[in-house]
Amino acid sequence: MTSRFPSRATAFTWLVTVMATGHLTLVIATGRLRWEHVAADVLLMGVAWAGPRTRRFLAGGFPLWLTGMLLDSQSLWLFVRGTIHTGDLWELERQWFPAPGGTHWPEWWSTRFHPVLDLFCGFSYAAYLYEVFVVAIFFFVKKDSRFERLCWAFLAVNALGVVTYLVYPAAPPWYILQYGPGPANLAALPSPAGTARFDALLGINYFASFYSRNPNVFGAMPSLHAAYPFMVTLFVWHRGWAWRVSAVLFAALVAFSAVYLTHHYILDVLAGLVAALAAFLAVEAVFARRTVPAPVAVPLTSRGDTRA
């Protein structure tokens, strides 16, 4: 006798299909359709229907797709954001973390850049996102439960970032250097800032293309660039000193690059670390509750004596 109810795998496959189709419908209806949307959604459905092995990857990695859709749809919610902060954050940074001469570190570095630093910092700024994917795939191949936890933490830290962008929208340093600390210029276009020097060194337009698709200029606080590598560091810490040192050095390079390339303040970097830690602890707490073994009932004798 067969069940009239679909299996969990079939239900999940159809859920993914409906969400991917719904997302495509949304981007078409809002006039935002690009080839990346079609590729991501078709790939998602293909993985869901390909079979149990790919579905096992999707079951844990589904938050990665959700994260992409969350970040991509920011422009739809900007009408609810609060007052945009420009000069106040600029002044607070100068008071708390003054550079030589009483200026700001992003401003100080903007006139003291060097091709070697441009190369290393540009590389880290390009690789920060891929590090998450590489480590996630490594955990999946190793059948490590951290695969699913990392994917959910990635969604959580991005959700924290997007909510903060709406509650406390803040202009990045490059914006202040270009437009000044006055009232926010809502017509300001996204800029690759210091990463343009990396493009010029290699004769490419990677960052120019990447930032041209940025839907939110006023999303400096917190720095998700700093958050991702720090979160990865927390997840690989258990694997020993080689992993720890590599992860910490890369996280430190990305954090420095965020300031050096004038994309973020030190305050943004610190906020990114706090967001990463909060996402990590929240996901770990949820998964710890899921894995707590159920209590085993012990039969009692007629007199309540449990001894054999």
XYZ file of N, CA and C in Angstrom, residues 75-265:
573
model
N 17.161 46.431 -3.474
C 16.588 47.656 -4.045
C 15.085 47.747 -3.832
N 14.421 46.616 -3.614
C 12.971 46.622 -3.440
C 12.560 47.163 -2.083
N 13.507 47.188 -1.130
C 13.157 47.585 0.233
C 13.729 48.933 0.643
N 14.487 49.578 -0.229
C 15.190 50.800 0.168
C 14.238 51.918 0.571
N 12.995 51.833 0.133
C 12.055 52.903 0.464
C 11.716 52.930 1.959
N 12.021 51.853 2.694
C 11.709 51.812 4.127
C 12.933 52.114 4.990
N 14.079 52.402 4.400
C 15.278 52.610 5.215
C 15.197 53.937 5.961
N 15.987 54.014 7.033
C 16.001 55.209 7.856
C 16.853 56.313 7.267
N 17.135 57.323 8.096
C 17.957 58.453 7.674
C 19.361 57.984 7.334
N 19.868 58.431 6.201
C 21.192 57.999 5.755
C 22.269 58.779 6.494
N 23.238 58.058 7.038
C 24.300 58.669 7.845
C 25.541 58.890 6.973
N 26.005 60.117 6.978
C 27.205 60.463 6.202
C 28.249 61.093 7.115
N 28.051 62.367 7.440
C 29.059 63.082 8.221
C 29.220 62.611 9.637
N 28.151 62.120 10.287
C 28.265 61.699 11.686
C 29.166 60.484 11.842
N 29.030 59.514 10.947
C 29.900 58.334 11.009
C 31.340 58.713 10.657
N 31.500 59.607 9.706
C 32.819 60.114 9.316
C 33.525 60.747 10.506
N 32.784 61.558 11.289
C 33.368 62.235 12.446
C 33.639 61.257 13.585
N 32.723 60.321 13.792
C 32.922 59.335 14.852
C 34.159 58.488 14.586
N 34.377 58.118 13.346
C 35.564 57.349 12.985
C 36.830 58.146 13.269
N 36.813 59.431 12.938
C 37.998 60.274 13.172
C 38.305 60.397 14.654
N 37.272 60.463 15.493
C 37.481 60.598 16.928
C 37.993 59.308 17.555
N 37.452 58.185 17.112
C 37.806 56.910 17.742
C 39.070 56.292 17.164
N 39.291 56.453 15.872
C 40.440 55.823 15.209
C 41.158 56.841 14.316
N 41.752 57.862 14.927
C 42.405 58.897 14.103
C 43.678 58.384 13.441
N 43.861 58.764 12.202
C 45.098 58.470 11.470
C 46.079 59.610 11.711
N 47.344 59.458 11.318
C 48.321 60.554 11.477
C 47.799 61.853 10.875
N 47.962 62.949 11.635
C 47.480 64.232 11.162
C 46.019 64.481 11.506
N 45.410 63.568 12.289
C 44.024 63.744 12.689
C 43.018 63.441 11.608
N 43.447 62.782 10.555
C 42.528 62.434 9.473
C 41.985 61.022 9.685
N 41.364 60.450 8.656
C 40.801 59.102 8.730
C 41.717 58.127 8.016
N 41.722 56.874 8.498
C 42.579 55.889 7.840
C 42.189 55.652 6.386
N 40.926 55.560 6.012
C 40.628 55.422 4.577
C 41.138 56.615 3.762
N 40.980 57.808 4.315
C 41.465 58.998 3.604
C 42.994 58.992 3.537
N 43.641 58.565 4.621
C 45.103 58.527 4.669
C 45.642 57.561 3.621
N 45.027 56.387 3.509
C 45.481 55.389 2.549
C 45.148 55.779 1.110
N 44.125 56.605 0.925
C 43.713 56.970 -0.435
C 44.777 57.767 -1.178
N 45.740 58.336 -0.438
C 46.830 59.090 -1.077
C 48.182 58.409 -0.880
N 48.188 57.222 -0.301
C 49.444 56.517 -0.018
C 49.377 55.061 -0.485
N 48.650 54.803 -1.525
C 48.515 53.440 -2.034
C 49.775 53.010 -2.782
N 49.928 51.711 -2.924
C 51.108 51.140 -3.572
C 50.651 49.946 -4.417
N 51.266 49.730 -5.586
C 50.833 48.624 -6.459
C 50.845 47.258 -5.785
N 51.826 47.010 -4.910
C 51.892 45.700 -4.234
C 50.682 45.533 -3.315
N 50.369 46.584 -2.548
C 49.194 46.523 -1.681
C 47.912 46.427 -2.504
N 47.873 47.152 -3.618
C 46.695 47.079 -4.493
C 46.458 45.652 -4.970
N 47.548 44.963 -5.298
C 47.438 43.603 -5.812
C 46.946 42.646 -4.728
N 47.572 42.685 -3.558
C 47.195 41.768 -2.482
C 45.792 42.069 -1.962
N 45.511 43.346 -1.758
C 44.205 43.720 -1.216
C 43.094 43.469 -2.238
N 43.380 43.750 -3.503
C 42.394 43.465 -4.537
C 42.098 41.986 -4.639
N 43.135 41.165 -4.539
C 42.932 39.715 -4.575
C 42.060 39.257 -3.422
N 42.350 39.741 -2.214
C 41.567 39.314 -1.048
C 40.126 39.776 -1.167
N 39.932 40.967 -1.742
C 38.584 41.490 -1.889
C 37.792 40.725 -2.947
N 38.498 40.108 -3.870
C 37.832 39.280 -4.874
C 37.573 37.872 -4.347
N 38.469 37.373 -3.484
C 38.412 35.976 -3.049
C 37.580 35.763 -1.794
N 37.194 36.830 -1.098
C 36.531 36.678 0.206
C 35.245 35.858 0.106
N 34.514 36.038 -0.974
C 33.260 35.318 -1.150
C 33.506 33.857 -1.535
N 34.500 33.632 -2.391
C 34.789 32.270 -2.845
C 35.326 31.406 -1.718
N 35.972 32.029 -0.726
C 36.455 31.261 0.419
C 35.292 30.539 1.106
N 34.174 31.228 1.249
C 33.001 30.612 1.888
C 32.559 29.387 1.105
N 32.470 29.522 -0.217
C 32.002 28.414 -1.048
C 32.980 27.238 -1.022
N 34.272 27.525 -1.083
C 35.277 26.456 -1.082
C 35.236 25.679 0.229
N 35.160 26.387 1.340
C 35.120 25.714 2.642
C 33.814 24.932 2.790
N 32.711 25.498 2.314
C 31.429 24.789 2.388
C 31.481 23.482 1.598
N 32.033 23.531 0.391
C 32.144 22.316 -0.424
C 33.076 21.305 0.249
N 34.147 21.788 0.860
C 35.059 20.901 1.589
C 34.318 20.161 2.693
N 33.516 20.875 3.465
C 32.739 20.246 4.531
C 31.744 19.230 3.957
N 31.149 19.563 2.809
C 30.180 18.647 2.192
C 30.860 17.354 1.773
N 32.020 17.468 1.126
C 32.751 16.291 0.670
C 33.165 15.421 1.859
N 33.546 16.069 2.956
C 33.956 15.343 4.153
C 32.770 14.832 4.977
N 31.554 15.115 4.493
C 30.338 14.729 5.229
C 30.348 15.311 6.640
N 30.823 16.525 6.734
C 30.906 17.245 8.002
C 29.634 18.073 8.178
N 29.005 17.963 9.344
C 27.765 18.692 9.591
C 27.962 20.202 9.551
N 29.211 20.635 9.595
C 29.474 22.075 9.511
C 29.109 22.647 8.141
N 28.954 21.791 7.148
C 28.513 22.264 5.835
C 27.172 22.987 5.960
N 26.208 22.305 6.536
C 24.884 22.907 6.672
C 24.918 24.097 7.618
N 25.684 23.990 8.692
C 25.752 25.085 9.668
C 26.402 26.328 9.072
N 27.449 26.135 8.270
C 28.094 27.272 7.617
C 27.131 27.960 6.655
N 26.375 27.177 5.905
C 25.440 27.759 4.939
C 24.361 28.575 5.641
N 23.833 28.060 6.747
C 22.819 28.814 7.477
C 23.411 30.038 8.158
N 24.630 29.928 8.660
C 25.287 31.090 9.272
C 25.548 32.164 8.224
N 25.868 31.737 6.999
C 26.080 32.687 5.904
C 24.797 33.471 5.624
N 23.666 32.775 5.613
C 22.389 33.455 5.431
C 22.113 34.389 6.607
N 22.389 33.924 7.810
C 22.100 34.719 9.007
C 22.917 36.006 9.046
N 24.206 35.932 8.732
C 25.037 37.136 8.806
C 24.630 38.130 7.725
N 24.229 37.639 6.572
C 23.761 38.544 5.521
C 22.421 39.174 5.885
N 21.552 38.401 6.528
C 20.278 38.962 6.972
C 20.514 40.065 8.002
N 21.451 39.838 8.916
C 21.804 40.881 9.887
C 22.326 42.126 9.179
N 23.164 41.908 8.159
C 23.710 43.033 7.415
C 22.630 43.822 6.700
N 21.714 43.136 6.009
C 20.669 43.810 5.245
C 19.738 44.586 6.176
N 19.380 43.996 7.308
C 18.519 44.697 8.266
C 19.216 45.957 8.780
N 20.503 45.858 9.071
C 21.252 47.021 9.544
C 21.328 48.093 8.473
N 21.478 47.680 7.215
C 21.509 48.658 6.118
C 20.219 49.466 6.056
N 19.104 48.848 6.446
C 17.818 49.544 6.419
C 17.634 50.413 7.659
N 18.062 49.887 8.818
C 17.898 50.621 10.073
C 18.933 51.737 10.199
N 20.172 51.456 9.777
C 21.261 52.429 9.892
C 22.010 52.506 8.558
N 21.399 53.062 7.531
C 22.104 53.199 6.248
C 23.258 54.187 6.393
N 24.432 53.782 5.942
C 25.625 54.614 6.139
C 26.446 54.690 4.863
N 26.960 55.868 4.590
C 27.790 56.085 3.406
C 29.191 55.552 3.644
N 29.789 54.896 2.671
C 31.164 54.412 2.802
C 32.160 55.566 2.668
N 33.409 55.344 3.060
C 34.415 56.415 2.972
C 34.592 56.974 1.566
N 34.584 56.106 0.533
C 34.792 56.627 -0.821
C 33.708 57.626 -1.201
N 32.484 57.423 -0.675
C 31.406 58.348 -0.966
C 31.715 59.727 -0.367
N 32.191 59.749 0.878
C 32.516 61.015 1.537
C 33.653 61.714 0.804
N 34.651 60.956 0.379
C 35.777 61.540 -0.349
C 35.326 62.126 -1.689
N 34.275 61.574 -2.258
C 33.809 62.045 -3.570
C 32.714 63.104 -3.471
N 31.785 62.930 -2.516
C 30.619 63.819 -2.449
C 30.587 64.709 -1.215
N 31.444 64.438 -0.233
C 31.441 65.224 0.986
C 30.476 64.683 2.027
N 30.538 65.200 3.265
C 29.732 64.676 4.374
C 28.363 65.330 4.517
N 27.899 66.040 3.514
C 26.601 66.713 3.598
C 25.442 65.750 3.422
N 24.258 66.302 3.124
C 23.070 65.453 2.901
C 23.337 64.396 1.836
N 22.763 63.234 2.028
C 23.029 62.114 1.126
C 22.568 62.413 -0.297
N 23.424 62.090 -1.233
C 23.103 62.231 -2.651
C 22.522 60.901 -3.130
N 21.221 60.835 -3.259
C 20.559 59.572 -3.621
C 20.820 59.176 -5.061
N 21.378 60.103 -5.846
C 21.697 59.795 -7.241
C 23.116 59.257 -7.394
N 23.848 59.152 -6.280
C 25.231 58.664 -6.347
C 25.275 57.246 -6.873
N 26.183 56.998 -7.801
C 26.327 55.674 -8.391
C 27.306 54.833 -7.583
N 27.140 53.521 -7.571
C 28.116 52.655 -6.884
C 29.493 52.804 -7.513
N 30.520 52.619 -6.696
C 31.892 52.809 -7.178
C 32.788 51.668 -6.717
N 33.725 51.238 -7.559
C 34.696 50.232 -7.126
C 35.746 50.805 -6.187
N 35.808 52.149 -6.098
C 36.774 52.833 -5.221
C 38.192 52.322 -5.466
N 38.908 51.938 -4.395
C 40.302 51.540 -4.545
C 40.502 50.270 -5.341
N 39.464 49.447 -5.474
C 39.621 48.212 -6.251
C 39.789 48.493 -7.743
N 39.472 49.724 -8.157
C 39.681 50.086 -9.570
C 41.163 50.005 -9.923
N 42.027 50.222 -8.939
C 43.466 50.130 -9.193
C 43.875 48.688 -9.467
N 43.220 47.734 -8.807
C 43.465 46.312 -9.073
C 43.053 45.975 -10.497
N 41.892 46.440 -10.922
C 41.447 46.236 -12.305
C 42.461 46.793 -13.290
N 42.955 48.001 -12.988
C 43.897 48.648 -13.894
C 45.218 47.890 -13.971
N 45.660 47.353 -12.829
C 46.914 46.605 -12.812
C 46.840 45.371 -13.709
N 45.697 44.693 -13.697
C 45.550 43.441 -14.442
C 44.866 43.634 -15.793
N 44.435 44.849 -16.077
C 43.771 45.108 -17.349
C 42.418 44.419 -17.464
N 41.677 44.365 -16.363
C 40.367 43.716 -16.350
C 39.332 44.715 -15.818
N 38.079 44.302 -15.802
C 37.024 45.164 -15.236
C 36.172 44.381 -14.233
N 36.821 43.466 -13.494
C 36.099 42.605 -12.555
C 35.333 43.435 -11.527
N 36.037 44.325 -10.824
C 35.377 45.092 -9.769
C 34.444 46.153 -10.331
N 34.790 46.726 -11.456
C 33.897 47.698 -12.087
C 32.558 47.048 -12.406
N 32.598 45.825 -12.915
C 31.374 45.095 -13.236
C 30.648 44.656 -11.969
N 31.400 44.193 -10.989
C 30.816 43.706 -9.740
C 30.048 44.818 -9.030
N 30.682 45.972 -8.873
C 30.045 47.053 -8.119
C 29.001 47.805 -8.928
N 29.021 47.683 -10.228
C 27.979 48.328 -11.026
C 26.611 47.713 -10.746
N 26.603 46.481 -10.221
C 25.346 45.804 -9.903
C 24.943 45.977 -8.441
N 25.699 46.763 -7.697
C 25.387 46.970 -6.285
C 24.095 47.780 -6.139
N 23.047 47.204 -5.539
C 21.775 47.925 -5.457
C 21.703 48.960 -4.340
N 22.722 48.986 -3.464
C 22.641 49.858 -2.295
C 23.993 50.513 -2.022
N 24.110 51.784 -2.388
C 25.360 52.525 -2.148
C 25.592 52.712 -0.654
N 24.506 52.895 0.106
C 24.637 53.252 1.520
C 24.520 52.009 2.413
N 25.416 51.062 2.173
C 25.440 49.831 2.958
C 26.830 49.545 3.481
N 27.419 50.529 4.157
C 28.790 50.358 4.653
C 28.854 49.652 5.998
N 27.822 49.826 6.818
C 27.820 49.312 8.189
C 26.790 48.198 8.327
N 27.192 46.962 8.633
C 28.549 46.466 8.885
C 29.244 46.049 7.595
N 30.546 45.775 7.699
C 31.306 45.281 6.564
C 31.145 43.768 6.455
N 30.382 43.330 5.458
C 30.244 41.893 5.233
C 31.518 41.306 4.642
N 32.325 42.162 3.998
C 33.636 41.693 3.532
C 34.462 41.188 4.710
N 34.420 41.910 5.816
C 35.163 41.488 7.001
C 34.459 40.343 7.717
N 33.125 40.303 7.612
C 32.355 39.300 8.356
C 32.580 37.888 7.825
N 32.573 37.706 6.493
C 32.660 36.358 5.922
C 33.933 35.615 6.341
N 35.133 36.186 6.140
C 36.345 35.426 6.500
C 36.440 35.138 7.994
N 35.945 36.074 8.815
C 35.977 35.834 10.259
C 35.061 34.672 10.622
N 33.892 34.609 9.991
C 32.968 33.511 10.249
C 33.565 32.179 9.793
N 34.230 32.176 8.650
C 34.894 30.962 8.178
C 35.964 30.534 9.187
N 36.687 31.492 9.731
C 37.706 31.186 10.736
C 37.095 30.451 11.923
N 35.941 30.904 12.361
C 35.269 30.247 13.487
C 34.898 28.803 13.150
N 34.486 28.559 11.905
C 34.052 27.222 11.514
C 35.218 26.261 11.276
N 36.391 26.762 10.906
C 37.519 25.862 10.643
C 38.475 25.779 11.832
N 38.172 26.481 12.909
C 39.088 26.544 14.053
C 39.411 25.159 14.605
N 38.439 24.251 14.536
C 38.614 22.924 15.127
C 39.599 22.061 14.339
N 39.998 22.482 13.139
C 40.810 21.623 12.275
C 42.317 21.766 12.521
N 42.706 22.584 13.481
C 44.116 22.642 13.833
C 44.785 23.942 13.434
N 46.078 24.042 13.780
C 46.793 25.306 13.649
C 47.001 25.743 12.207
N 47.214 24.814 11.300
C 47.426 25.203 9.902
C 46.199 25.929 9.359
N 45.020 25.395 9.648
C 43.782 26.037 9.219
C 43.577 27.357 9.951
N 43.869 27.366 11.235
C 43.654 28.579 12.028
C 44.512 29.731 11.532
N 45.788 29.465 11.355
C 46.703 30.528 10.933
C 46.313 31.052 9.551
N 46.041 30.146 8.622
C 45.665 30.557 7.266
C 44.390 31.389 7.277
N 43.400 30.926 8.021
C 42.116 31.630 8.057
C 42.250 32.988 8.727
N 43.007 33.054 9.821
C 43.181 34.327 10.532
C 43.932 35.332 9.664
N 44.984 34.885 8.982
C 45.755 35.799 8.137
C 44.901 36.332 6.988
N 44.102 35.455 6.387
C 43.254 35.912 5.292
C 42.190 36.879 5.807
N 41.593 36.566 6.955
C 40.583 37.454 7.530
C 41.184 38.820 7.853
N 42.409 38.819 8.384
C 43.078 40.085 8.698
C 43.374 40.885 7.428
N 43.777 40.194 6.360
C 44.056 40.882 5.092
C 42.790 41.507 4.516
N 41.681 40.791 4.570
C 40.426 41.335 4.054
C 39.980 42.537 4.888
N 40.113 42.433 6.209
C 39.735 43.547 7.082
C 40.576 44.789 6.779
N 41.888 44.595 6.603
C 42.756 45.718 6.246
C 42.376 46.275 4.883
N 42.097 45.384 3.935
C 41.762 45.797 2.582
C 40.500 46.648 2.556
N 39.534 46.327 3.415
C 38.291 47.091 3.451
C 38.546 48.553 3.752
N 39.514 48.820 4.627
C 39.870 50.196 4.976
C 40.803 50.791 3.930
N 41.806 50.022 3.526
C 42.805 50.499 2.557
C 42.164 50.886 1.227
N 41.172 50.129 0.793
C 40.523 50.375 -0.495
C 39.399 51.396 -0.392
N 39.240 52.016 0.776
C 38.260 53.074 1.089
C 36.811 52.606 0.956
N 36.578 51.336 1.146
C 35.204 50.825 1.119
C 34.555 50.867 2.499
N 35.364 50.806 3.555
C 34.799 50.744 4.899
C 35.660 51.491 5.902
N 35.009 51.876 6.999
C 35.699 52.400 8.169
C 36.123 51.236 9.066
